[in-house]
Short mmCIF file of C-alpha atoms and ligand atoms in Angstrom, two decimals:
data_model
loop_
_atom_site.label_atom_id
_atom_site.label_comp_id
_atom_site.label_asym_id
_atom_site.label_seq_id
_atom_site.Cartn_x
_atom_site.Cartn_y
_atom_site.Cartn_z
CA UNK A 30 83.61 97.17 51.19
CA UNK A 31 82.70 98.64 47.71
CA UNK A 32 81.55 96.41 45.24
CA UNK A 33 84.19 94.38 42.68
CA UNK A 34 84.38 95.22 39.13
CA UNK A 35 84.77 91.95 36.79
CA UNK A 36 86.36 91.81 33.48
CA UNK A 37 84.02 92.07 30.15
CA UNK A 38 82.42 89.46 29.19
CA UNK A 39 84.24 87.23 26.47
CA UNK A 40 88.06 88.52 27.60
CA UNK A 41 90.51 87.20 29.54
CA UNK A 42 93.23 87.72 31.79
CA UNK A 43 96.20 85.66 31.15
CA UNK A 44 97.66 85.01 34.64
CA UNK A 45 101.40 84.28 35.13
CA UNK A 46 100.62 80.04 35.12
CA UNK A 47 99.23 80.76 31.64
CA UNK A 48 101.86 83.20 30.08
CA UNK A 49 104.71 81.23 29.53
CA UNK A 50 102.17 78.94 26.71
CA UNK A 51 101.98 82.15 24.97
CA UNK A 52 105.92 82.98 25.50
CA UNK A 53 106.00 79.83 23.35
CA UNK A 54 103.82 80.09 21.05
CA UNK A 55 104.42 83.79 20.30
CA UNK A 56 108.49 83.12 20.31
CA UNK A 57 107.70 79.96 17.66
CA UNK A 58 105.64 82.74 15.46
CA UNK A 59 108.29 85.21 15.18
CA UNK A 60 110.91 82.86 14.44
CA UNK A 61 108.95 81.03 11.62
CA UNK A 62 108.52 84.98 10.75
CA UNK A 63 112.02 85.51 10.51
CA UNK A 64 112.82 82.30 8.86
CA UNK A 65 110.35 82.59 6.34
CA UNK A 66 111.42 85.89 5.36
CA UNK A 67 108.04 87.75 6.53
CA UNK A 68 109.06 91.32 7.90
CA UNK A 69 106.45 92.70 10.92
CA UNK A 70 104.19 95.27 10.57
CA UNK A 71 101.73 97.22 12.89
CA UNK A 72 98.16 98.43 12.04
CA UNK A 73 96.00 100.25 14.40
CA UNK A 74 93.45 98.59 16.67
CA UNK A 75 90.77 100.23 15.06
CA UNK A 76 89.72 101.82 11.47
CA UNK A 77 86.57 102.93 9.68
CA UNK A 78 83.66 100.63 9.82
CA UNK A 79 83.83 101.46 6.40
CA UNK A 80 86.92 100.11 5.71
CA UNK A 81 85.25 96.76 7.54
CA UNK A 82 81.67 96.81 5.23
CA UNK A 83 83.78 97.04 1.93
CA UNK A 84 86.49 94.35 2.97
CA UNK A 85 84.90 92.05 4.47
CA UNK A 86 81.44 92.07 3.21
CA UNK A 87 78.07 93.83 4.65
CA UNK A 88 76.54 90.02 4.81
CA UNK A 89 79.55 88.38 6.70
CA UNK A 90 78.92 87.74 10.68
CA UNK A 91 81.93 90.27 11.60
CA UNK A 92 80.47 92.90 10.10
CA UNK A 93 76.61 92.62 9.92
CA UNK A 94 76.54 91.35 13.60
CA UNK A 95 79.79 91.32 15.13
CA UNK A 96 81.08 95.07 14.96
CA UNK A 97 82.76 96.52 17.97
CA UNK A 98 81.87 100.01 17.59
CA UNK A 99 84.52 103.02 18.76
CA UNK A 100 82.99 106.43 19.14
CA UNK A 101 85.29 109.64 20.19
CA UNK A 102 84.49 112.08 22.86
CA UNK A 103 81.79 113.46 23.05
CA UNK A 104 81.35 116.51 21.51
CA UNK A 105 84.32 116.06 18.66
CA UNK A 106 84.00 115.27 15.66
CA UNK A 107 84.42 111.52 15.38
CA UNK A 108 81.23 111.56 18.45
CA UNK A 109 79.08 108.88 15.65
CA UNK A 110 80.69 105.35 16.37
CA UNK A 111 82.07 105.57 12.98
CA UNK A 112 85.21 103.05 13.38
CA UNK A 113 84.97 99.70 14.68
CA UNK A 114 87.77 97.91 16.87
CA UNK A 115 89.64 95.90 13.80
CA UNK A 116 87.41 91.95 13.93
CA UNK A 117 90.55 91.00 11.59
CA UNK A 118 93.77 92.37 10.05
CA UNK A 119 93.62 92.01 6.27
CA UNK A 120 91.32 94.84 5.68
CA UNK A 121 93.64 97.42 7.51
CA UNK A 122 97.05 95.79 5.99
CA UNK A 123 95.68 96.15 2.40
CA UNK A 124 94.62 99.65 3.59
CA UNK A 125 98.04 100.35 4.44
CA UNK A 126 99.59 99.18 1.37
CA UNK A 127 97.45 101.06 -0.40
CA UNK A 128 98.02 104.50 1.36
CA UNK A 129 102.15 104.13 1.96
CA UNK A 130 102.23 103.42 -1.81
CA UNK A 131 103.66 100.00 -0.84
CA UNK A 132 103.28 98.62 -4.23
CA UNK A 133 106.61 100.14 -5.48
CA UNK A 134 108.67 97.89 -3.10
CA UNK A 135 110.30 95.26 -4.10
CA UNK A 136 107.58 92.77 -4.21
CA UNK A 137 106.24 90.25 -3.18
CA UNK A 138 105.80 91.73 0.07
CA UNK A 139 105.93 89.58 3.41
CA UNK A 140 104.23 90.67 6.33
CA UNK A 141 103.34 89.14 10.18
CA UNK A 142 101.91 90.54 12.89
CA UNK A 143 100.96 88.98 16.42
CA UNK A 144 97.35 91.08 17.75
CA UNK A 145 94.38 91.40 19.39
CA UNK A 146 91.16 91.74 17.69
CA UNK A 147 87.74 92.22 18.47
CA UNK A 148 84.24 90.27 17.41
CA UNK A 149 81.32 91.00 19.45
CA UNK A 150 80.44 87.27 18.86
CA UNK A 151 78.95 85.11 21.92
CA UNK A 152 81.27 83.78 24.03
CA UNK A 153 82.09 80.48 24.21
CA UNK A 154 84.93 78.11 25.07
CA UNK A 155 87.37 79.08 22.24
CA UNK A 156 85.30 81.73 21.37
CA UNK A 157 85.68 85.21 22.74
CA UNK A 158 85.15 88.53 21.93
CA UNK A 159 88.75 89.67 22.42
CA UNK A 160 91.24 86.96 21.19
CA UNK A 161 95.11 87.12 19.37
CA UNK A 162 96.09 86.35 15.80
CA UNK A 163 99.24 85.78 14.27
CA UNK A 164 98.64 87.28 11.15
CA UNK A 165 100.97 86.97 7.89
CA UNK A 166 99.90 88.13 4.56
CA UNK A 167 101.88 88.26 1.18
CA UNK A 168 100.84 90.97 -1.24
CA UNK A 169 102.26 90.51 -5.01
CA UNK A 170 102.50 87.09 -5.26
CA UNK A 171 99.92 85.19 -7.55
CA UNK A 172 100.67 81.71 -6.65
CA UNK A 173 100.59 78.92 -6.67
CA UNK A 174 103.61 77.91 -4.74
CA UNK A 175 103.27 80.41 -2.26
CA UNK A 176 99.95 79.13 -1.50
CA UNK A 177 101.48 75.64 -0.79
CA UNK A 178 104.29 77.32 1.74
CA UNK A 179 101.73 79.20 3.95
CA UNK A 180 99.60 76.18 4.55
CA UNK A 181 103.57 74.73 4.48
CA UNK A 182 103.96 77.04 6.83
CA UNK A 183 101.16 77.13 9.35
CA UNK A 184 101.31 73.52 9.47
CA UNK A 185 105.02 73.40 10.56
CA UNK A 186 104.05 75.90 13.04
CA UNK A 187 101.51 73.83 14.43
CA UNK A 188 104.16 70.80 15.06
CA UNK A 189 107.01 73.29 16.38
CA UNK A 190 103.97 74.22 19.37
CA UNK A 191 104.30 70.51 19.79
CA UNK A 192 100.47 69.67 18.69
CA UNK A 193 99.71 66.75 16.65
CA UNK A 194 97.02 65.41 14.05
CA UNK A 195 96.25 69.22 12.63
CA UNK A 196 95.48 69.13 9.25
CA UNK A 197 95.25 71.43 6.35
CA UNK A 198 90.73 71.51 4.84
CA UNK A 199 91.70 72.99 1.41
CA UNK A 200 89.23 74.41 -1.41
CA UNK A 201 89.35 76.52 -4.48
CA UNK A 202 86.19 79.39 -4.01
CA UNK A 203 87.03 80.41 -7.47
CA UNK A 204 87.34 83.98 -8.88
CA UNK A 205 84.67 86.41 -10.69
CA UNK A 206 85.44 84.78 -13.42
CA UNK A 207 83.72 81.58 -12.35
CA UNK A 208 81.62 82.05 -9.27
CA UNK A 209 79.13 83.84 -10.63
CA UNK A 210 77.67 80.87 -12.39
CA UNK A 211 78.31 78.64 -9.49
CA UNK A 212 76.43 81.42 -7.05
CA UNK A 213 73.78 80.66 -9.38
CA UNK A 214 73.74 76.82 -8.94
CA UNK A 215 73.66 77.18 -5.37
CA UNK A 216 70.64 79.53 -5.69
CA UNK A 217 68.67 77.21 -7.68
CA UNK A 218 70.00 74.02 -5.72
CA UNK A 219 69.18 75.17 -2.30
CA UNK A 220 65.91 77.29 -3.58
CA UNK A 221 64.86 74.33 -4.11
CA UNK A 222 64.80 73.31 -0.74
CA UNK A 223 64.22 76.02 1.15
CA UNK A 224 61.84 74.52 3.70
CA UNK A 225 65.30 72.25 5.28
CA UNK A 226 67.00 75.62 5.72
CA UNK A 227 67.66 77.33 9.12
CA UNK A 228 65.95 81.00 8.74
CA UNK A 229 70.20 82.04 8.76
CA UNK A 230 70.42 80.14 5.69
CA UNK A 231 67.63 81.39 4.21
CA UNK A 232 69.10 84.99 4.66
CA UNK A 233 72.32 83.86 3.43
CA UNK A 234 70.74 82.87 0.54
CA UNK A 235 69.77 86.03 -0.22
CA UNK A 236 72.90 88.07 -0.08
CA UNK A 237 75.34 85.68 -0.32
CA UNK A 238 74.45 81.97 -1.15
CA UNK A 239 78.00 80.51 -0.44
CA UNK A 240 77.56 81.29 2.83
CA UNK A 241 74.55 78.74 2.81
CA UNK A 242 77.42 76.20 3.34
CA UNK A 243 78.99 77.29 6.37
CA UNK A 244 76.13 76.97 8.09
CA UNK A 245 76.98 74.58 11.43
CA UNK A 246 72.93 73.39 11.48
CA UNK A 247 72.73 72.55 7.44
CA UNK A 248 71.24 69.28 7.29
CA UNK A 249 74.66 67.18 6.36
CA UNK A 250 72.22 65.66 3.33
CA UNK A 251 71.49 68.82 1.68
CA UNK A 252 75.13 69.43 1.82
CA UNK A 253 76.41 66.30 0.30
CA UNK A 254 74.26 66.91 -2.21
CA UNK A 255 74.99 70.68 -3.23
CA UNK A 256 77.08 71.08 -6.36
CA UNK A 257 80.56 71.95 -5.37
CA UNK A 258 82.77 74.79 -6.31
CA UNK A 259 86.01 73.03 -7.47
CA UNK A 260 83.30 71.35 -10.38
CA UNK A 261 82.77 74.81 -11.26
CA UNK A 262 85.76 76.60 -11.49
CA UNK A 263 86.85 78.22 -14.83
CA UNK A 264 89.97 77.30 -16.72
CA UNK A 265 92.47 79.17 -14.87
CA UNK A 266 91.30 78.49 -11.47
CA UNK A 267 91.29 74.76 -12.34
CA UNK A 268 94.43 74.67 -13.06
CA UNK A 269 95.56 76.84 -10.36
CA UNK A 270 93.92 74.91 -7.47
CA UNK A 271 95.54 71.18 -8.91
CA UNK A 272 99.37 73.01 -8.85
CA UNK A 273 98.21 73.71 -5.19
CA UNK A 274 97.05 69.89 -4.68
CA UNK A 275 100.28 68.73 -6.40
CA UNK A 276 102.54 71.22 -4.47
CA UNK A 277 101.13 70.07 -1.18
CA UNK A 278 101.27 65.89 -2.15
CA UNK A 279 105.12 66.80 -3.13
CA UNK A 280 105.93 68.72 0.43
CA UNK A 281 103.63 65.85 1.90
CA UNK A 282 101.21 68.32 3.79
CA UNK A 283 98.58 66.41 5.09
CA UNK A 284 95.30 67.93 3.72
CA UNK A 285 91.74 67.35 2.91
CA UNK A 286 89.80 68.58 -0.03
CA UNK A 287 86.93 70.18 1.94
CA UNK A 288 84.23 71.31 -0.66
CA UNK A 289 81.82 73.36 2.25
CA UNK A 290 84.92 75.16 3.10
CA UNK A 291 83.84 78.60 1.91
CA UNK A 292 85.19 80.86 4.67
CA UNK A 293 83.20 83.77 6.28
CA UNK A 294 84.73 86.62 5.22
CA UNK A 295 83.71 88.27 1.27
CA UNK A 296 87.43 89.00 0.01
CA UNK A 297 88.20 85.29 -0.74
CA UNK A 298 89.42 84.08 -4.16
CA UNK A 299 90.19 81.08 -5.64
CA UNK A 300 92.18 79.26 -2.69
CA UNK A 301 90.89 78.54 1.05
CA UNK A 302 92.20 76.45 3.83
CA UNK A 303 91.82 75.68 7.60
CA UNK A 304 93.15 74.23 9.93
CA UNK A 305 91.67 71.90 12.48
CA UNK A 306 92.99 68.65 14.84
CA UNK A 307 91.78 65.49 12.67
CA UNK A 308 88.55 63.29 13.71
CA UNK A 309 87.50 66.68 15.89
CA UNK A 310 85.74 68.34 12.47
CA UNK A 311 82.44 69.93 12.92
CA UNK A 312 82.86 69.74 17.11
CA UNK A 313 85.67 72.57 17.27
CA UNK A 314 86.07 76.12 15.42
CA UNK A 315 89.52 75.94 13.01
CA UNK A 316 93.06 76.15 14.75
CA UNK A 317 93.36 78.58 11.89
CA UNK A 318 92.27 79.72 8.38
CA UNK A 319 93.14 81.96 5.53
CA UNK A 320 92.77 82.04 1.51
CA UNK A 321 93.67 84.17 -1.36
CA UNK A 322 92.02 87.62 -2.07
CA UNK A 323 93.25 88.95 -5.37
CA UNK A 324 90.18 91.51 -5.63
CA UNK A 325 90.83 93.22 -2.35
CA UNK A 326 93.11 95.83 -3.02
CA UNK A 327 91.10 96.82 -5.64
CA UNK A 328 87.50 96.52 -3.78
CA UNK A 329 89.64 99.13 -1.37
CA UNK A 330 90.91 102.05 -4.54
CA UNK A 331 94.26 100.18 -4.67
CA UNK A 332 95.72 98.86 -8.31
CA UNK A 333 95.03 95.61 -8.56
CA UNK A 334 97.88 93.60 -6.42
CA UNK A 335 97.53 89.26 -5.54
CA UNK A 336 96.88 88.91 -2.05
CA UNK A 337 97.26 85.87 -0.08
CA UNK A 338 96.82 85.20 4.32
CA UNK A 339 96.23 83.16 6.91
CA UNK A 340 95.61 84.30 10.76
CA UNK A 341 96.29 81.86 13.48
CA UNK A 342 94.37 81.65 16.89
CA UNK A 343 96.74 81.36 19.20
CA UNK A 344 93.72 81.28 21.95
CA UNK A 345 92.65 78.03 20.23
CA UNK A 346 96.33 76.78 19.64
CA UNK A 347 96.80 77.14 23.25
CA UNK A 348 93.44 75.20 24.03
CA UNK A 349 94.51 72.72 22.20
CA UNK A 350 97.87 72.13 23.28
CA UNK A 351 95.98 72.23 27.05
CA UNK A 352 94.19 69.51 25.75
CA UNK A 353 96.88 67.49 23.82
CA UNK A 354 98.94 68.06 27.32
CA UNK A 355 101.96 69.46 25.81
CA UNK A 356 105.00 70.23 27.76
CA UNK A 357 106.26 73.52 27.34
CA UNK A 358 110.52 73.62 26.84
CA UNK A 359 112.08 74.16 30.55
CA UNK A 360 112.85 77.52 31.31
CA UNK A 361 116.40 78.40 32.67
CA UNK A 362 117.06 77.60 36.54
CA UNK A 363 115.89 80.10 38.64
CA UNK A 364 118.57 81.75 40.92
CA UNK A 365 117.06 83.41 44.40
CA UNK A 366 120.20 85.45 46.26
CA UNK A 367 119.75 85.76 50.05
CA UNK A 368 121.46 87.40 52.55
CA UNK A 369 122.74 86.85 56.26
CA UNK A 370 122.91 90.26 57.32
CA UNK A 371 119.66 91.73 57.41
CA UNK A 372 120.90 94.90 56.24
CA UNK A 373 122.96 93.96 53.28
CA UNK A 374 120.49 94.55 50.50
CA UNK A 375 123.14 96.86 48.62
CA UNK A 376 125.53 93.91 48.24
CA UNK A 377 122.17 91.38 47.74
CA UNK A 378 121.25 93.47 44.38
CA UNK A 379 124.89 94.10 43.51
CA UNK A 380 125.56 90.39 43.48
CA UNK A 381 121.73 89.58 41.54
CA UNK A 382 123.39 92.79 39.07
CA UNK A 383 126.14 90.49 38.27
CA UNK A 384 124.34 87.41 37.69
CA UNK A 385 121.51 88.96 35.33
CA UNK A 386 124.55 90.44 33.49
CA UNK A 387 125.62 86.55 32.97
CA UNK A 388 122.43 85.94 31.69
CA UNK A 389 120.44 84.53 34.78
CA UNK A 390 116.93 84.72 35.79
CA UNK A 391 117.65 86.26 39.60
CA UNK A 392 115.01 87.07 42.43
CA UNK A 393 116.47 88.69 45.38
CA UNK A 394 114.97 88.27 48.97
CA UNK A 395 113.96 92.27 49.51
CA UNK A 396 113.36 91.33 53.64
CA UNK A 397 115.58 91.37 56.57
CA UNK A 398 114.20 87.68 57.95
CA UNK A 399 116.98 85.28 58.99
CA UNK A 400 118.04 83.46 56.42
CA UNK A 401 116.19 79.70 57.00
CA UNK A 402 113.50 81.96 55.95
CA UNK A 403 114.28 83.34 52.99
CA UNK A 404 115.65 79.95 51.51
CA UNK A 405 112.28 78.77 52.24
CA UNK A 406 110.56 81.60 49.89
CA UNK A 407 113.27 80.70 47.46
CA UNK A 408 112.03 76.77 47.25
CA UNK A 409 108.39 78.34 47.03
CA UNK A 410 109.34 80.66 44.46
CA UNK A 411 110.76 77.49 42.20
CA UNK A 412 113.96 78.53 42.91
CA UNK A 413 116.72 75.77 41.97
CA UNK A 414 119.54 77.13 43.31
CA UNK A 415 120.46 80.27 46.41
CA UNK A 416 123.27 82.04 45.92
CA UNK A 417 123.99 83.28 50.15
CA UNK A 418 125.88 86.63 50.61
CA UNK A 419 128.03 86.58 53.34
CA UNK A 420 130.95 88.11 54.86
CA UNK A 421 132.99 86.17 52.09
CA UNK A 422 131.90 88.51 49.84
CA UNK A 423 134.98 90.79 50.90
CA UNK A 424 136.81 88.38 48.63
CA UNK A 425 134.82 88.05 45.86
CA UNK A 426 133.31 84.31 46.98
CA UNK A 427 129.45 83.75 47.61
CA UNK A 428 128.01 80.57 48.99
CA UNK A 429 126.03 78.45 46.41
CA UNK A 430 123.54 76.15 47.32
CA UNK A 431 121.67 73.43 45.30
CA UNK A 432 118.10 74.07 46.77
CA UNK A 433 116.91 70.68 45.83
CA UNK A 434 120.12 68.74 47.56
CA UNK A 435 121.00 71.19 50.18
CA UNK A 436 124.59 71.11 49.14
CA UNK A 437 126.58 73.84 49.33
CA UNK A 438 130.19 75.29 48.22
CA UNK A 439 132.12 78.74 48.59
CA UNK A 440 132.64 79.68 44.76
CA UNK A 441 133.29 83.04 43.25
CA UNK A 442 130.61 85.15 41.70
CA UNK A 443 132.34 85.03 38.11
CA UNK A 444 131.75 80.73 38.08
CA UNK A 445 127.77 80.65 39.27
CA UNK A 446 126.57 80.99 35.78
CA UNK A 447 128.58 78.38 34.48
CA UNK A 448 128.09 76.01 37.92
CA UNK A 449 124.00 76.54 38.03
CA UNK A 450 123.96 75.66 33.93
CA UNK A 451 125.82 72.69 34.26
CA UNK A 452 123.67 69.39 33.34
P1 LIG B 511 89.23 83.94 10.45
O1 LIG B 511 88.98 82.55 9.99
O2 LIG B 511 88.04 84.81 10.64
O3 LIG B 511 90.20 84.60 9.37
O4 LIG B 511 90.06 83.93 11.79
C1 LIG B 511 91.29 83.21 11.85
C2 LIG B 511 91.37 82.44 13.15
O5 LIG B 511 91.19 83.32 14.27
C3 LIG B 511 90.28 81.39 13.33
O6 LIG B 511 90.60 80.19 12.66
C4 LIG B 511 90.31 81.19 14.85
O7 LIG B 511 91.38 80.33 15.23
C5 LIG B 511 90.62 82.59 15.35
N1 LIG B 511 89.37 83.23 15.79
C6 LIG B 511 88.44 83.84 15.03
N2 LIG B 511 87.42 84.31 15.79
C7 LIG B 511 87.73 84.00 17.07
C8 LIG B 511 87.09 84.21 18.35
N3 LIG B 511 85.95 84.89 18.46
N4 LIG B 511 87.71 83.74 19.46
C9 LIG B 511 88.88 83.06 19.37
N5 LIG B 511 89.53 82.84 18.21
C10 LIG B 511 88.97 83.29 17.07
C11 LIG B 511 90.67 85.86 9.43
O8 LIG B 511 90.57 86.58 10.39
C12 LIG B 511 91.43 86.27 8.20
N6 LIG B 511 91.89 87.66 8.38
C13 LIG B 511 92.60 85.34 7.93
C14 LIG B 511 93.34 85.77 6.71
C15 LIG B 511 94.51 86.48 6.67
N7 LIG B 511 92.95 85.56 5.47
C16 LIG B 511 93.81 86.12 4.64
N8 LIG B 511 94.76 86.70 5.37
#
């Protein structure tokens, strides 16, 4: 026998026990989408690295160490691994508002997207190097109450998956205003104790001190005691950050002020937030996060346009609801149709035609056993109900029978819908 091929490391195949948890989930993110006003939008799986380094940052993890290179064939043009599969989607929907001239719509623009993207991270429970996002971003819009209605947002989501205790870690990064001075304090703060830094944080330090507080292994002391961005943010971003506060206290969001809460990604301004299941902080990686980046159409030759996100893991939502042991909404009966002539599979499909055009989930028994048989593959299927074609069938009736009862009654085709529906 030849040898089997596995799937890469850090992806996944979803089997058909775990789809219908992402049915859900997906189906709750479209129609907060659509209720929320936010219109899709598509990107390509992969862009320039380029496009990546000035985004995101040279120093942030997704790009310094978790870049998914693409190369084309060899021999063309594109042979150098110059694009990367996309680690995140805010870099390539800025770069498409920027090249479709977006910014002459009728703003504030809404968008959403459900994806896969790609960090060559190690993997890990929750962790993998090929996971799915739903993505919404709002370009235009400078806040501050649309800040409050995505974490409004993300948190309703959260409850309409069914999971419970998620709350909203909030913080205020500042703009270029005002971080400059407080990069500054962190440089002299945590220079001066360099020897309780992990050699990441030390490097961190160097390109990008913020970063200094993300780090999972700083020593919880030297983190109380680092000054804090929202005691250093300038007059504008004060006042911007407390609307945010008072918005969520007046929507009653549950939230946390989170002062180490500096995301890993460059483009961030002024507001931040994550999402994570309460008393399980520090253990687990977020539900979710996003934040403001006013600078990044500009970093990326766009004029300057307000930009505001969040992406949601939906392989970490589903973890979680896994672990919370929520019960997904029952799915419709299924209906099997069998058949008592072993040649009748013309009138078998015609009959599972006219269901499915009443709206039915139908499986039809494709083999010529006798028909104790196929009712038993219709129990093993999950199949609530059989609908038996016989000779009545001449006159329109078939036999339906309650699979869990064993009852049994001649009706016509036209009244199974309405029969296998009933409560
Ligand atoms: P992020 O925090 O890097 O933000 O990712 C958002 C979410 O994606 C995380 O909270 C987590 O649930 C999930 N996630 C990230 N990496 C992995 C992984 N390796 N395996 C499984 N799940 C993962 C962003 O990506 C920003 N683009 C969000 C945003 C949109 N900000 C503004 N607009």
């Amino acid at each position: 026998m030849a040898s089997t091929i596995g799937a890469p490391r850090g992806t996944r195949d979803l089997l058909p026990d775990q789809t219908p948890a992402w049915d859900r989930v997906e189906a709750v993110a479209r129609d907060l989408a659509r209720r929320y006003a936010f219109a899709r939008m598509e990107i390509p799986l992969f862009e320039r690295v380029e496009l990546f380094a000035r985004g995101l940052g040279e120093s942030s993890d997704a790009v310094s160490k978790e870049m998914f290179r693409v190369a084309g064939a060899a021999g063309s043009d594109e042979e150098r691994a110059d694009w990367a599969l996309r680690p995140e989607p805010t870099a390539g929907v800025v770069r498409a508002f920027i090249e479709h001239g977006m910014h002459v719509r009728p703003g504030p623009l809404r968008l959403s997207m459900i994806g896969p993207m790609f960090r060559y991270d190690r993997p890990q429970a929750g962790r993998y190097r090929q996971f799915t996002q739903w993505d919404v971003e709002v370009l235009g819009d400078p806040g501050p109450a649309v800040d409050a209605e995505l974490i409004e947002l993300a948190t309703r989501f959260y409850a309409e998956v069914g999971l419970t205790d998620v709350v909203a870690h909030v913080n205020s990064i500042g703009d270029a205003t005002c971080r400059p001075a407080y990069r500054a304090a962190l440089v002299s703060y945590f220079g001066a104790h360099v020897d309780r830094l992990t050699d990441d944080s030390r490097r961190r330090l160097q390109v990008n001190p913020l970063r200094v507080l993300d780090d999972k292994q700083l020593d919880p002391d030297l983190a109380d005691g680092a000054p804090r961005s929202a005691d250093h943010l300038c007059d504008e971003c004060r006042a911007h950050f407390r609307s945010v506060l008072d918005l969520l206290d007046a929507l009653g969001i549950r939230h946390v002020i989170d002062h180490r809460l500096v995301r890993g990604l460059d483009y961030y301004t002024r507001t931040t937030f994550e999402f994570v299941i309460a008393g399980r902080e520090g253990q687990q990686q977020a539900l979710g996060g996003g934040g403001r980046y006013d600078g990044l159409t500009e970093l990326l030759g766009g004029r300057p346009t307000p930009g505001i996100g969040f992406g949601i893991g939906l392989d970490r939502t589903i973890l979680a609801m896994d672990e919370q042991r929520v019960t997904l909404p029952k799915a419709g009966p299924l209906v099997a149709v069998v058949g008592t002539g072993p040649a009748d599979h013309a009138d078998r499909l015609r009959v599972a035609g006219a269901l499915r055009d009443a709206g039915l989930a139908v499986r039809p028994d494709g083999s010529a056993r006798k028909l104790g048989k196929q009712l038993e593959s219709a129990v093993k299927a999950g199949a609530a109900w059989a609908v038996i074609v016989g000779e009545e069938l001449a006159g329109g009736e078939v036999t339906l029978k309650d699979l869990a009862t064993g009852e049994q009654q001649a009706v016509g085709i036209g009244s199974v819908a309405g029969l296998v529906r009933a409560p």
